[in-house]
Amino acid sequence: MSTSLSSCSSRSRSASVQPGSPSAASARHWNSSASSPTSPTSSRSAVNSPWRVVGLEIHAQIYASTKLFSSSQVCFSSPPNSSVSFFDAALPGTLPVLNRRCVEAAVMTGLALGCTINKRSLFDRKHYFYADLPAGYQITQQRLPIAVGGRLSYSHLVGRKRNQVVDKNVRIKQIQLEQDSGKSLHDSYRSQTLIDLNRAGVGLMELVLEPDMSCGEEAAAAVRELQLILQALGTCQGNMSEGQLRVDANVSVHRPGEPLGVRTEVKNINSARFLARAIDYELQRQMAVVEGGGTVLNETRAFDFKSGQTVPMRDKEGLQDYRFMPEPNLPPLILYERETVPAHTDPRQVVLVDQLQEQLPELPRVTRDRLVTTYGILPEHSFTLVNEDGLVDYFVGVVQQTRAEPKKVIGWVLNDLLGLLKQQCLTVSQSPVSPNALAELLDLLEAGSISSPAAKLVLQELWKGSGKSAKHIVEEQGLGLMRDRSEIQQVCRRVIDSHPDEVEYPSPNVLNKLIGQVRKQTKGRADPQLVRAILEEELSRPPFHGETT
Amino acid sequence: MVSPGQRQRHLDLGTGGGRGCEGASSGAVCLCLCRCPRPCGGGRVSPTELCTRCLEQVKRTGFLNAFVTVTEEQALRQASEAERRFLEGRSLTASPLTHRDRSPPPGKPRGPLDGIPFSVKDNFCTENIETTCASHMLKGYFPPYTATVVQKLLDQGAVLIGKTNLDEFAMGAGSTDGVFGPVRNPWSYSAQYRERPGVDPRSDWVITGGSSGGSAAAVASLGSFLALGSDSGGSTRNPGALCGLVALKPTYGLLSRHGLIPLVNSMDVPGILVRSADDAATALGVLRGLDVRDSTTIPPPAAPPHLPDDIDIARIRVGIPKEYHAPGLSAETLCQWGRVADLLERGGASVEQVSLPHTQHSIVCYHVLCTAEVASNMARFDGLQYGHRSEVNDSTEALYAATCHEGFNDVVRRRILAGNYFLLKRNYERYFMKAQKVRRLIAQDFARVFRDGVDVLLTPTTLGDAVRYCDFIQEDNRTRSAQEDVFTQPVNMAGLPAVTVPTALSSRGLPISLQLIGRASHDWQLLGVAKWLEQRLEFPAIQLPQDVSQAEREAGVPGRVRTSVL
């Protein structure tokens, strides 16, 4: 057994890592979106050692109003079997008719990921018997998929403060169009299986990511970035918990210099966080197997989020022969460019690749770079902005309407606004405070009309959604900045008088303490610079000059 | 464009005179639905009368077992609607309508097929009319939609008489392997056949060929003017030929397959069974066209509304493929082949021998491709959504297995098994891929011949005339399919149009037919040549007795003639 193998294995087994290990330091990174870093155990085990290999198969439900080959509606959570066409139910004699929107979505996704778009692609039948697969086969693109050979660039934040951006790439093998299956509900009490075909035939893009990742966190970061790209493109809503984005992980371990080990496929993962945990668990498990002299079985395993473990599923993979066959009812899918489209072709019947290329929206990576260079915000802040749907627009909206510096705006948006949104589980679009209103508030702050603490009170008030403007609230509640020297002086003196001990025997931070008291008594309205100046002045007076003597 | 006056002529169907009427002592209507080249004798027949006569004929010939379902009520209703249109249309100064008018106003006849009785092979879906594929699997299955080609006929006002018998799921070449029993060839009861010495029609009845035998029998026995079949390897042409009909397998994609329960998707086409080339052209004109529900349909070529009466074949180059001199070809068929080739030559066409070297591999290649697609297509019959469901419910897998076992006959099950074998990963290259390559070579054979200037190919349709049922069943379905499809099947590989034309009666008094194969989308040219031949061959009409004796009927397999519940 090689040195590296034994040392790594013992590390993973003991789940502790030498503090000084450089690889361990570089491994302390978290998914940029993860609200809580994964447990020390899993993050430490996810060491970037060269022999952990993770590939992904991602099924992204295409955001389209109708299914891939039929005109039935696509709708999450509609009543069972309410959106099933004759074709979806595989009634004999029905034929598939390709949904143009799904083709466009796959092409856009391929272009955004730098894939080569195949101008000619083919459909195949993949056979297996399952109750929620009414035709007995799935139409997919096994031989010649619509897009091949792309690259997903993703970044994640590492370091103690999660402020170091590390850039990574994973190669995309291919993107293929295929049908989703229906859903089976097993009622073990009545020993029945109930079938819901609403999902049967919904368009999927299967994205195959090459095994270029080496730990759960990397996979999770890659998936998160893909999610953002798909959402930016509008080709998939990307909600993992609703099954719009389903990720299977192919995990293997092997010794350096040796070929890839036997892989297992981990399924049943419905969040990026669980993806990281499932992969890291599986890597550890496989290393323990190899370490123990055993062999890893080529099997499908399910992630149990309660125990955090992967467990073997009834293995279909090994026995299954999918008996692929060309789909005879669909001619080859031909894509064109403006130049190559044949004359007299119905424009509704063709998909133009160059046209879609021009229509591609700004991708998240570009957005982040733009935010950093345009507004001078920190890279890690650009991640937070982009990760939250609609937050970039919100931020830009505020910046454009306020005199306050973007660097100040970002704090208000990320800490105050986002904090409130998260607290109440709201999306940005549901925010009771419009960018306009926040901009007005920040203008008041910038103009020195209110203090920062008062501004926070105004924000709370705005949040209630009374429709009053920030200015109105400030006036109504008398939150305007106290600038009258004598008025502040009076408050300061009252504070000093009520704290004789502190004044008598001053500690180093007595000034801050008193400032705090003054802020409290003035509800934060007093001009902080003035308060500080007055207090300093008052405290520096000789004690016997006081009127109390 | 057809003027209302012309249209009226379509229904000027006499009960005597004209082609095919000599033996119509039964009083059954027996004319083609086409624009008659010669003036029709006799009186006019109203749609209702036409329909009633066809229904009566269907009942009289029930022992043929041609029908699985007779849609009498619906037929009479449709006929009376057609009749109303004709009556109202007469009082209107109607503006000319074209064939393609989709929804003409209710008060006008809809076109050349308005009021014309037709039948449909029971593997085309018909809304609320049982569609069985002659299988236990689909007994009691009432589809919720209608196949495009059937709908097009209904939209034209044609009157659906019923659904016709076939080999189970169209797998066969005899129409003997369906769950409703074999179809009998109407010629078995014709004067031409039964009046030969030593023929006992009770036991010596002959098969129709298949798998669209019910459709062929329905038209040949004068129970319908037009029938739809399906053709994947010859299933329309083979029974068409044995029943003395004009049977067209159109260019692949010219007619929609939507609603046709598939056998081999990449080869299936709806077929047209009629009594004349003109009828075939009329039907083709109505049925062709792009269908948004079938992505394999092609834009139809420009075509005349009907075939000219005066056809010049002087510029036509006819190819005689030497490979079609197959073992087992009957002397009489060979003789007809020569006779017709001479006829064409004398008519001014240039006739030459050509070579289609890969023809011999077609059948085995078809076997692989067909069974593979069958295996795939049949996977949906799991008993869950529709069709037969076994009582066995120990597990989903057990349910599947029992359902398929109970639902399909041996032929279907064997093809499923073979197809799945060919599709296995380890066999795919060796069988399926190889078969696809051979398929391409076969298609290239045809392409080369046509590129060299040949317009049509003349070949036999079948090895000989119809075989007695008792002889036919001596061999199994697989052997029979391989034998019977030998001349028809390569055309399906290439997606080309082909039509079979009856040329003469054999010494047994049964039809012998020849096949014309044309360039893709040159279906009308093909029918033009067919019509030219038809005009000169003078193939005799079937002479069916007024009524077939009780004894013959009793000997028959009980016909499953029912009226569908609507």
PDB file of C-alpha atoms in Angstrom, chain A residues 96-332:
ATOM      1  CA  PRO A  96     -43.823  12.247 -30.731  1.00  0.00           C
ATOM      2  CA  VAL A  97     -43.736  15.840 -31.976  1.00  0.00           C
ATOM      3  CA  LEU A  98     -40.673  17.718 -30.832  1.00  0.00           C
ATOM      4  CA  ASN A  99     -41.202  20.899 -28.807  1.00  0.00           C
ATOM      5  CA  ARG A 100     -39.176  23.692 -30.370  1.00  0.00           C
ATOM      6  CA  ARG A 101     -38.847  25.523 -27.072  1.00  0.00           C
ATOM      7  CA  CYS A 102     -37.072  22.536 -25.535  1.00  0.00           C
ATOM      8  CA  VAL A 103     -34.606  22.453 -28.408  1.00  0.00           C
ATOM      9  CA  GLU A 104     -33.912  26.157 -27.983  1.00  0.00           C
ATOM     10  CA  ALA A 105     -33.381  25.690 -24.262  1.00  0.00           C
ATOM     11  CA  ALA A 106     -30.857  22.920 -24.848  1.00  0.00           C
ATOM     12  CA  VAL A 107     -29.036  24.955 -27.485  1.00  0.00           C
ATOM     13  CA  MET A 108     -28.885  28.023 -25.235  1.00  0.00           C
ATOM     14  CA  THR A 109     -27.623  25.943 -22.345  1.00  0.00           C
ATOM     15  CA  GLY A 110     -25.033  24.344 -24.598  1.00  0.00           C
ATOM     16  CA  LEU A 111     -23.873  27.718 -25.878  1.00  0.00           C
ATOM     17  CA  ALA A 112     -23.668  29.167 -22.380  1.00  0.00           C
ATOM     18  CA  LEU A 113     -21.464  26.254 -21.353  1.00  0.00           C
ATOM     19  CA  GLY A 114     -19.222  26.582 -24.383  1.00  0.00           C
ATOM     20  CA  CYS A 115     -20.394  23.344 -25.952  1.00  0.00           C
ATOM     21  CA  THR A 116     -20.196  22.446 -29.590  1.00  0.00           C
ATOM     22  CA  ILE A 117     -23.748  22.413 -30.838  1.00  0.00           C
ATOM     23  CA  ASN A 118     -24.372  19.455 -33.107  1.00  0.00           C
ATOM     24  CA  LYS A 119     -26.188  20.734 -36.161  1.00  0.00           C
ATOM     25  CA  ARG A 120     -27.552  17.259 -36.549  1.00  0.00           C
ATOM     26  CA  SER A 121     -28.573  15.174 -33.573  1.00  0.00           C
ATOM     27  CA  LEU A 122     -30.557  11.984 -33.172  1.00  0.00           C
ATOM     28  CA  PHE A 123     -33.102  10.506 -30.833  1.00  0.00           C
ATOM     29  CA  ASP A 124     -32.980   7.004 -29.415  1.00  0.00           C
ATOM     30  CA  ARG A 125     -35.199   4.754 -27.410  1.00  0.00           C
ATOM     31  CA  LYS A 126     -33.906   3.460 -24.111  1.00  0.00           C
ATOM     32  CA  HIS A 127     -35.917   0.495 -22.937  1.00  0.00           C
ATOM     33  CA  TYR A 128     -36.758  -0.540 -19.446  1.00  0.00           C
ATOM     34  CA  PHE A 129     -39.895  -1.656 -17.724  1.00  0.00           C
ATOM     35  CA  TYR A 130     -41.191   0.577 -15.025  1.00  0.00           C
ATOM     36  CA  ALA A 131     -44.734   1.418 -14.130  1.00  0.00           C
ATOM     37  CA  ASP A 132     -44.206   5.149 -14.537  1.00  0.00           C
ATOM     38  CA  LEU A 133     -42.678   4.733 -17.990  1.00  0.00           C
ATOM     39  CA  PRO A 134     -45.816   4.074 -20.007  1.00  0.00           C
ATOM     40  CA  ALA A 135     -44.212   3.366 -23.395  1.00  0.00           C
ATOM     41  CA  GLY A 136     -41.669   0.945 -21.968  1.00  0.00           C
ATOM     42  CA  TYR A 137     -38.931   3.183 -23.269  1.00  0.00           C
ATOM     43  CA  GLN A 138     -37.630   6.684 -22.793  1.00  0.00           C
ATOM     44  CA  ILE A 139     -36.789   8.836 -25.800  1.00  0.00           C
ATOM     45  CA  THR A 140     -33.303  10.216 -25.277  1.00  0.00           C
ATOM     46  CA  GLN A 141     -30.206  11.112 -27.279  1.00  0.00           C
ATOM     47  CA  GLN A 142     -27.735   8.353 -26.751  1.00  0.00           C
ATOM     48  CA  ARG A 143     -25.782   8.269 -30.018  1.00  0.00           C
ATOM     49  CA  LEU A 144     -25.620  11.852 -31.127  1.00  0.00           C
ATOM     50  CA  PRO A 145     -26.672  14.406 -28.511  1.00  0.00           C
ATOM     51  CA  ILE A 146     -27.537  18.015 -29.234  1.00  0.00           C
ATOM     52  CA  ALA A 147     -24.423  19.461 -27.568  1.00  0.00           C
ATOM     53  CA  VAL A 148     -21.005  18.086 -26.663  1.00  0.00           C
ATOM     54  CA  GLY A 149     -17.710  19.118 -25.162  1.00  0.00           C
ATOM     55  CA  GLY A 150     -18.315  22.164 -23.007  1.00  0.00           C
ATOM     56  CA  ARG A 151     -16.908  23.537 -19.811  1.00  0.00           C
ATOM     57  CA  LEU A 152     -18.469  24.757 -16.620  1.00  0.00           C
ATOM     58  CA  SER A 153     -16.324  27.320 -14.819  1.00  0.00           C
ATOM     59  CA  TYR A 154     -17.227  27.737 -11.227  1.00  0.00           C
ATOM     60  CA  SER A 155     -15.696  29.446  -8.248  1.00  0.00           C
ATOM     61  CA  HIS A 156     -15.936  28.946  -4.606  1.00  0.00           C
ATOM     62  CA  LEU A 157     -14.905  30.899  -1.607  1.00  0.00           C
ATOM     63  CA  VAL A 158     -12.228  29.531   0.648  1.00  0.00           C
ATOM     64  CA  GLY A 159     -10.303  30.694   3.655  1.00  0.00           C
ATOM     65  CA  ARG A 160     -11.243  31.370   7.201  1.00  0.00           C
ATOM     66  CA  LYS A 161     -13.369  34.327   6.286  1.00  0.00           C
ATOM     67  CA  ARG A 162     -14.536  32.765   3.051  1.00  0.00           C
ATOM     68  CA  ASN A 163     -13.140  35.653   1.140  1.00  0.00           C
ATOM     69  CA  GLN A 164     -10.717  33.915  -1.198  1.00  0.00           C
ATOM     70  CA  VAL A 165     -12.122  33.051  -4.561  1.00  0.00           C
ATOM     71  CA  VAL A 166     -10.860  29.840  -6.125  1.00  0.00           C
ATOM     72  CA  ASP A 167     -11.661  29.237  -9.803  1.00  0.00           C
ATOM     73  CA  LYS A 168     -12.223  25.718 -11.096  1.00  0.00           C
ATOM     74  CA  ASN A 169     -13.426  24.058 -14.250  1.00  0.00           C
ATOM     75  CA  VAL A 170     -15.299  20.909 -14.979  1.00  0.00           C
ATOM     76  CA  ARG A 171     -15.624  19.572 -18.499  1.00  0.00           C
ATOM     77  CA  ILE A 172     -19.103  18.936 -19.847  1.00  0.00           C
ATOM     78  CA  LYS A 173     -19.208  15.754 -21.839  1.00  0.00           C
ATOM     79  CA  GLN A 174     -22.585  16.286 -23.418  1.00  0.00           C
ATOM     80  CA  ILE A 175     -26.042  17.692 -23.126  1.00  0.00           C
ATOM     81  CA  GLN A 176     -28.868  15.507 -24.322  1.00  0.00           C
ATOM     82  CA  LEU A 177     -32.578  16.028 -24.651  1.00  0.00           C
ATOM     83  CA  GLU A 178     -34.767  13.372 -23.107  1.00  0.00           C
ATOM     84  CA  GLN A 179     -38.137  12.644 -21.582  1.00  0.00           C
ATOM     85  CA  ASP A 180     -38.843  12.668 -17.901  1.00  0.00           C
ATOM     86  CA  SER A 181     -40.668   9.685 -16.439  1.00  0.00           C
ATOM     87  CA  GLY A 182     -43.876   9.741 -14.455  1.00  0.00           C
ATOM     88  CA  LYS A 183     -43.990   9.229 -10.713  1.00  0.00           C
ATOM     89  CA  SER A 184     -44.808   6.100  -8.772  1.00  0.00           C
ATOM     90  CA  LEU A 185     -46.298   6.269  -5.330  1.00  0.00           C
ATOM     91  CA  HIS A 186     -45.975   3.057  -3.397  1.00  0.00           C
ATOM     92  CA  ASP A 187     -48.744   2.523  -0.931  1.00  0.00           C
ATOM     93  CA  SER A 188     -47.351  -0.327   1.114  1.00  0.00           C
ATOM     94  CA  TYR A 189     -50.400  -0.325   3.392  1.00  0.00           C
ATOM     95  CA  ARG A 190     -52.706  -1.330   0.561  1.00  0.00           C
ATOM     96  CA  SER A 191     -49.809  -2.855  -1.370  1.00  0.00           C
ATOM     97  CA  GLN A 192     -50.646  -0.712  -4.344  1.00  0.00           C
ATOM     98  CA  THR A 193     -48.604   1.423  -6.621  1.00  0.00           C
ATOM     99  CA  LEU A 194     -50.197   4.625  -7.805  1.00  0.00           C
ATOM    100  CA  ILE A 195     -48.969   6.262 -10.982  1.00  0.00           C
ATOM    101  CA  ASP A 196     -48.977   9.964 -11.750  1.00  0.00           C
ATOM    102  CA  LEU A 197     -48.119  10.723 -15.358  1.00  0.00           C
ATOM    103  CA  ASN A 198     -48.089  14.528 -15.082  1.00  0.00           C
ATOM    104  CA  ARG A 199     -44.318  14.481 -15.223  1.00  0.00           C
ATOM    105  CA  ALA A 200     -44.131  11.791 -17.897  1.00  0.00           C
ATOM    106  CA  GLY A 201     -42.716  13.323 -21.039  1.00  0.00           C
ATOM    107  CA  VAL A 202     -41.585  16.614 -19.556  1.00  0.00           C
ATOM    108  CA  GLY A 203     -38.431  17.785 -21.335  1.00  0.00           C
ATOM    109  CA  LEU A 204     -35.142  17.191 -19.592  1.00  0.00           C
ATOM    110  CA  MET A 205     -31.620  18.217 -20.402  1.00  0.00           C
ATOM    111  CA  GLU A 206     -29.211  15.624 -19.167  1.00  0.00           C
ATOM    112  CA  LEU A 207     -25.838  17.203 -18.571  1.00  0.00           C
ATOM    113  CA  VAL A 208     -22.952  14.840 -18.100  1.00  0.00           C
ATOM    114  CA  LEU A 209     -20.099  16.402 -16.126  1.00  0.00           C
ATOM    115  CA  GLU A 210     -16.745  14.695 -16.449  1.00  0.00           C
ATOM    116  CA  PRO A 211     -15.119  13.376 -13.275  1.00  0.00           C
ATOM    117  CA  ASP A 212     -13.037  16.512 -12.767  1.00  0.00           C
ATOM    118  CA  MET A 213     -14.144  17.160  -9.219  1.00  0.00           C
ATOM    119  CA  SER A 214     -12.629  15.682  -6.149  1.00  0.00           C
ATOM    120  CA  CYS A 215     -14.912  16.408  -3.251  1.00  0.00           C
ATOM    121  CA  GLY A 216     -18.427  17.211  -2.264  1.00  0.00           C
ATOM    122  CA  GLU A 217     -17.842  20.909  -1.912  1.00  0.00           C
ATOM    123  CA  GLU A 218     -16.520  21.237  -5.422  1.00  0.00           C
ATOM    124  CA  ALA A 219     -19.465  19.314  -6.802  1.00  0.00           C
ATOM    125  CA  ALA A 220     -21.866  21.441  -4.818  1.00  0.00           C
ATOM    126  CA  ALA A 221     -20.202  24.634  -6.027  1.00  0.00           C
ATOM    127  CA  ALA A 222     -20.336  23.425  -9.619  1.00  0.00           C
ATOM    128  CA  VAL A 223     -24.000  22.561  -9.300  1.00  0.00           C
ATOM    129  CA  ARG A 224     -24.727  25.919  -7.688  1.00  0.00           C
ATOM    130  CA  GLU A 225     -23.035  27.710 -10.560  1.00  0.00           C
ATOM    131  CA  LEU A 226     -24.909  25.609 -13.105  1.00  0.00           C
ATOM    132  CA  GLN A 227     -28.128  26.429 -11.308  1.00  0.00           C
ATOM    133  CA  LEU A 228     -27.377  30.144 -11.639  1.00  0.00           C
ATOM    134  CA  ILE A 229     -26.513  29.791 -15.318  1.00  0.00           C
ATOM    135  CA  LEU A 230     -29.716  27.879 -16.067  1.00  0.00           C
ATOM    136  CA  GLN A 231     -31.749  30.432 -14.149  1.00  0.00           C
ATOM    137  CA  ALA A 232     -30.056  33.309 -15.959  1.00  0.00           C
ATOM    138  CA  LEU A 233     -30.817  31.603 -19.276  1.00  0.00           C
ATOM    139  CA  GLY A 234     -34.347  30.796 -18.193  1.00  0.00           C
ATOM    140  CA  THR A 235     -33.916  27.266 -19.465  1.00  0.00           C
ATOM    141  CA  CYS A 236     -34.530  25.622 -16.096  1.00  0.00           C
ATOM    142  CA  GLN A 237     -35.910  26.956 -12.859  1.00  0.00           C
ATOM    143  CA  GLY A 238     -33.280  24.968 -11.049  1.00  0.00           C
ATOM    144  CA  ASN A 239     -35.158  24.204  -7.871  1.00  0.00           C
ATOM    145  CA  MET A 240     -33.618  21.018  -6.520  1.00  0.00           C
ATOM    146  CA  SER A 241     -36.240  20.355  -3.889  1.00  0.00           C
ATOM    147  CA  GLU A 242     -38.986  20.441  -6.522  1.00  0.00           C
ATOM    148  CA  GLY A 243     -36.968  18.082  -8.691  1.00  0.00           C
ATOM    149  CA  GLN A 244     -36.347  20.626 -11.430  1.00  0.00           C
ATOM    150  CA  LEU A 245     -32.678  19.918 -11.042  1.00  0.00           C
ATOM    151  CA  ARG A 246     -31.717  16.374 -10.112  1.00  0.00           C
ATOM    152  CA  VAL A 247     -28.156  15.422  -9.508  1.00  0.00           C
ATOM    153  CA  ASP A 248     -26.636  11.953  -9.480  1.00  0.00           C
ATOM    154  CA  ALA A 249     -23.024  11.686  -8.444  1.00  0.00           C
ATOM    155  CA  ASN A 250     -20.560   9.191  -9.834  1.00  0.00           C
ATOM    156  CA  VAL A 251     -17.963   8.610  -7.194  1.00  0.00           C
ATOM    157  CA  SER A 252     -14.802   6.561  -7.255  1.00  0.00           C
ATOM    158  CA  VAL A 253     -11.410   6.371  -5.615  1.00  0.00           C
ATOM    159  CA  HIS A 254      -8.164   5.209  -7.122  1.00  0.00           C
ATOM    160  CA  ARG A 255      -4.469   5.369  -6.392  1.00  0.00           C
ATOM    161  CA  PRO A 256      -2.409   8.029  -8.103  1.00  0.00           C
ATOM    162  CA  GLY A 257      -1.129   6.866 -11.470  1.00  0.00           C
ATOM    163  CA  GLU A 258      -3.656   4.094 -11.683  1.00  0.00           C
ATOM    164  CA  PRO A 259      -6.826   4.000 -13.755  1.00  0.00           C
ATOM    165  CA  LEU A 260     -10.091   5.192 -12.305  1.00  0.00           C
ATOM    166  CA  GLY A 261     -11.591   2.934  -9.709  1.00  0.00           C
ATOM    167  CA  VAL A 262     -14.957   1.244  -9.831  1.00  0.00           C
ATOM    168  CA  ARG A 263     -17.602   3.889  -9.463  1.00  0.00           C
ATOM    169  CA  THR A 264     -20.836   3.990  -7.582  1.00  0.00           C
ATOM    170  CA  GLU A 265     -23.731   6.172  -8.521  1.00  0.00           C
ATOM    171  CA  VAL A 266     -25.315   8.113  -5.712  1.00  0.00           C
ATOM    172  CA  LYS A 267     -28.916   9.119  -6.258  1.00  0.00           C
ATOM    173  CA  ASN A 268     -31.725  10.674  -4.315  1.00  0.00           C
ATOM    174  CA  ILE A 269     -30.026  13.959  -3.567  1.00  0.00           C
ATOM    175  CA  ASN A 270     -32.279  16.970  -3.389  1.00  0.00           C
ATOM    176  CA  SER A 271     -30.085  19.865  -2.322  1.00  0.00           C
ATOM    177  CA  ALA A 272     -26.588  21.163  -2.958  1.00  0.00           C
ATOM    178  CA  ARG A 273     -25.771  20.723   0.710  1.00  0.00           C
ATOM    179  CA  PHE A 274     -26.812  17.078   0.704  1.00  0.00           C
ATOM    180  CA  LEU A 275     -24.887  16.599  -2.510  1.00  0.00           C
ATOM    181  CA  ALA A 276     -21.680  17.626  -0.741  1.00  0.00           C
ATOM    182  CA  ARG A 277     -22.457  15.435   2.233  1.00  0.00           C
ATOM    183  CA  ALA A 278     -23.428  12.437   0.140  1.00  0.00           C
ATOM    184  CA  ILE A 279     -20.283  12.626  -1.968  1.00  0.00           C
ATOM    185  CA  ASP A 280     -17.985  13.079   0.979  1.00  0.00           C
ATOM    186  CA  TYR A 281     -19.605  10.215   2.804  1.00  0.00           C
ATOM    187  CA  GLU A 282     -19.312   8.008  -0.248  1.00  0.00           C
ATOM    188  CA  LEU A 283     -15.662   8.934  -0.812  1.00  0.00           C
ATOM    189  CA  GLN A 284     -14.884   8.043   2.768  1.00  0.00           C
ATOM    190  CA  ARG A 285     -16.808   4.835   2.568  1.00  0.00           C
ATOM    191  CA  GLN A 286     -15.029   3.744  -0.593  1.00  0.00           C
ATOM    192  CA  MET A 287     -11.633   4.600   0.848  1.00  0.00           C
ATOM    193  CA  ALA A 288     -12.447   2.573   3.893  1.00  0.00           C
ATOM    194  CA  VAL A 289     -13.421  -0.319   1.649  1.00  0.00           C
ATOM    195  CA  VAL A 290     -10.199  -0.096  -0.336  1.00  0.00           C
ATOM    196  CA  GLU A 291      -8.214   0.428   2.808  1.00  0.00           C
ATOM    197  CA  GLY A 292      -9.786  -2.667   4.296  1.00  0.00           C
ATOM    198  CA  GLY A 293      -8.656  -4.652   1.278  1.00  0.00           C
ATOM    199  CA  GLY A 294     -12.141  -4.912  -0.163  1.00  0.00           C
ATOM    200  CA  THR A 295     -13.421  -3.956  -3.581  1.00  0.00           C
ATOM    201  CA  VAL A 296     -15.919  -1.282  -4.357  1.00  0.00           C
ATOM    202  CA  LEU A 297     -18.992  -2.631  -6.108  1.00  0.00           C
ATOM    203  CA  ASN A 298     -20.402  -0.983  -9.180  1.00  0.00           C
ATOM    204  CA  GLU A 299     -23.778  -0.156  -7.720  1.00  0.00           C
ATOM    205  CA  THR A 300     -26.383   2.500  -7.305  1.00  0.00           C
ATOM    206  CA  ARG A 301     -26.657   3.957  -3.860  1.00  0.00           C
ATOM    207  CA  ALA A 302     -29.200   6.278  -2.345  1.00  0.00           C
ATOM    208  CA  PHE A 303     -28.403   9.109   0.016  1.00  0.00           C
ATOM    209  CA  ASP A 304     -30.311   9.001   3.269  1.00  0.00           C
ATOM    210  CA  PHE A 305     -30.323  12.577   4.469  1.00  0.00           C
ATOM    211  CA  LYS A 306     -31.362  11.609   7.968  1.00  0.00           C
ATOM    212  CA  SER A 307     -28.370   9.419   8.655  1.00  0.00           C
ATOM    213  CA  GLY A 308     -26.105  11.258   6.237  1.00  0.00           C
ATOM    214  CA  GLN A 309     -25.156   7.910   4.709  1.00  0.00           C
ATOM    215  CA  THR A 310     -25.435   6.298   1.332  1.00  0.00           C
ATOM    216  CA  VAL A 311     -27.158   2.936   1.163  1.00  0.00           C
ATOM    217  CA  PRO A 312     -27.304   0.421  -1.703  1.00  0.00           C
ATOM    218  CA  MET A 313     -30.375   0.628  -3.883  1.00  0.00           C
ATOM    219  CA  ARG A 314     -31.859  -2.373  -5.600  1.00  0.00           C
ATOM    220  CA  ASP A 315     -29.278  -2.618  -8.300  1.00  0.00           C
ATOM    221  CA  LYS A 316     -30.694  -2.244 -11.765  1.00  0.00           C
ATOM    222  CA  GLU A 317     -27.555  -0.930 -13.409  1.00  0.00           C
ATOM    223  CA  GLY A 318     -25.608  -4.145 -13.519  1.00  0.00           C
ATOM    224  CA  LEU A 319     -28.374  -6.300 -14.945  1.00  0.00           C
ATOM    225  CA  GLN A 320     -30.094  -3.777 -17.118  1.00  0.00           C
ATOM    226  CA  ASP A 321     -29.559  -3.846 -20.847  1.00  0.00           C
ATOM    227  CA  TYR A 322     -31.355  -0.802 -22.184  1.00  0.00           C
ATOM    228  CA  ARG A 323     -31.559  -2.190 -25.722  1.00  0.00           C
ATOM    229  CA  PHE A 324     -31.025   1.212 -27.317  1.00  0.00           C
ATOM    230  CA  MET A 325     -32.583   1.704 -30.699  1.00  0.00           C
ATOM    231  CA  PRO A 326     -32.976   4.709 -33.000  1.00  0.00           C
ATOM    232  CA  GLU A 327     -36.330   6.441 -32.492  1.00  0.00           C
ATOM    233  CA  PRO A 328     -37.947   5.822 -35.858  1.00  0.00           C
ATOM    234  CA  ASN A 329     -40.698   8.396 -35.463  1.00  0.00           C
ATOM    235  CA  LEU A 330     -38.402  11.398 -35.184  1.00  0.00           C
ATOM    236  CA  PRO A 331     -36.262  12.445 -38.114  1.00  0.00           C
ATOM    237  CA  PRO A 332     -32.795  13.793 -37.287  1.00  0.00           C
TER     238      PRO A 332
END
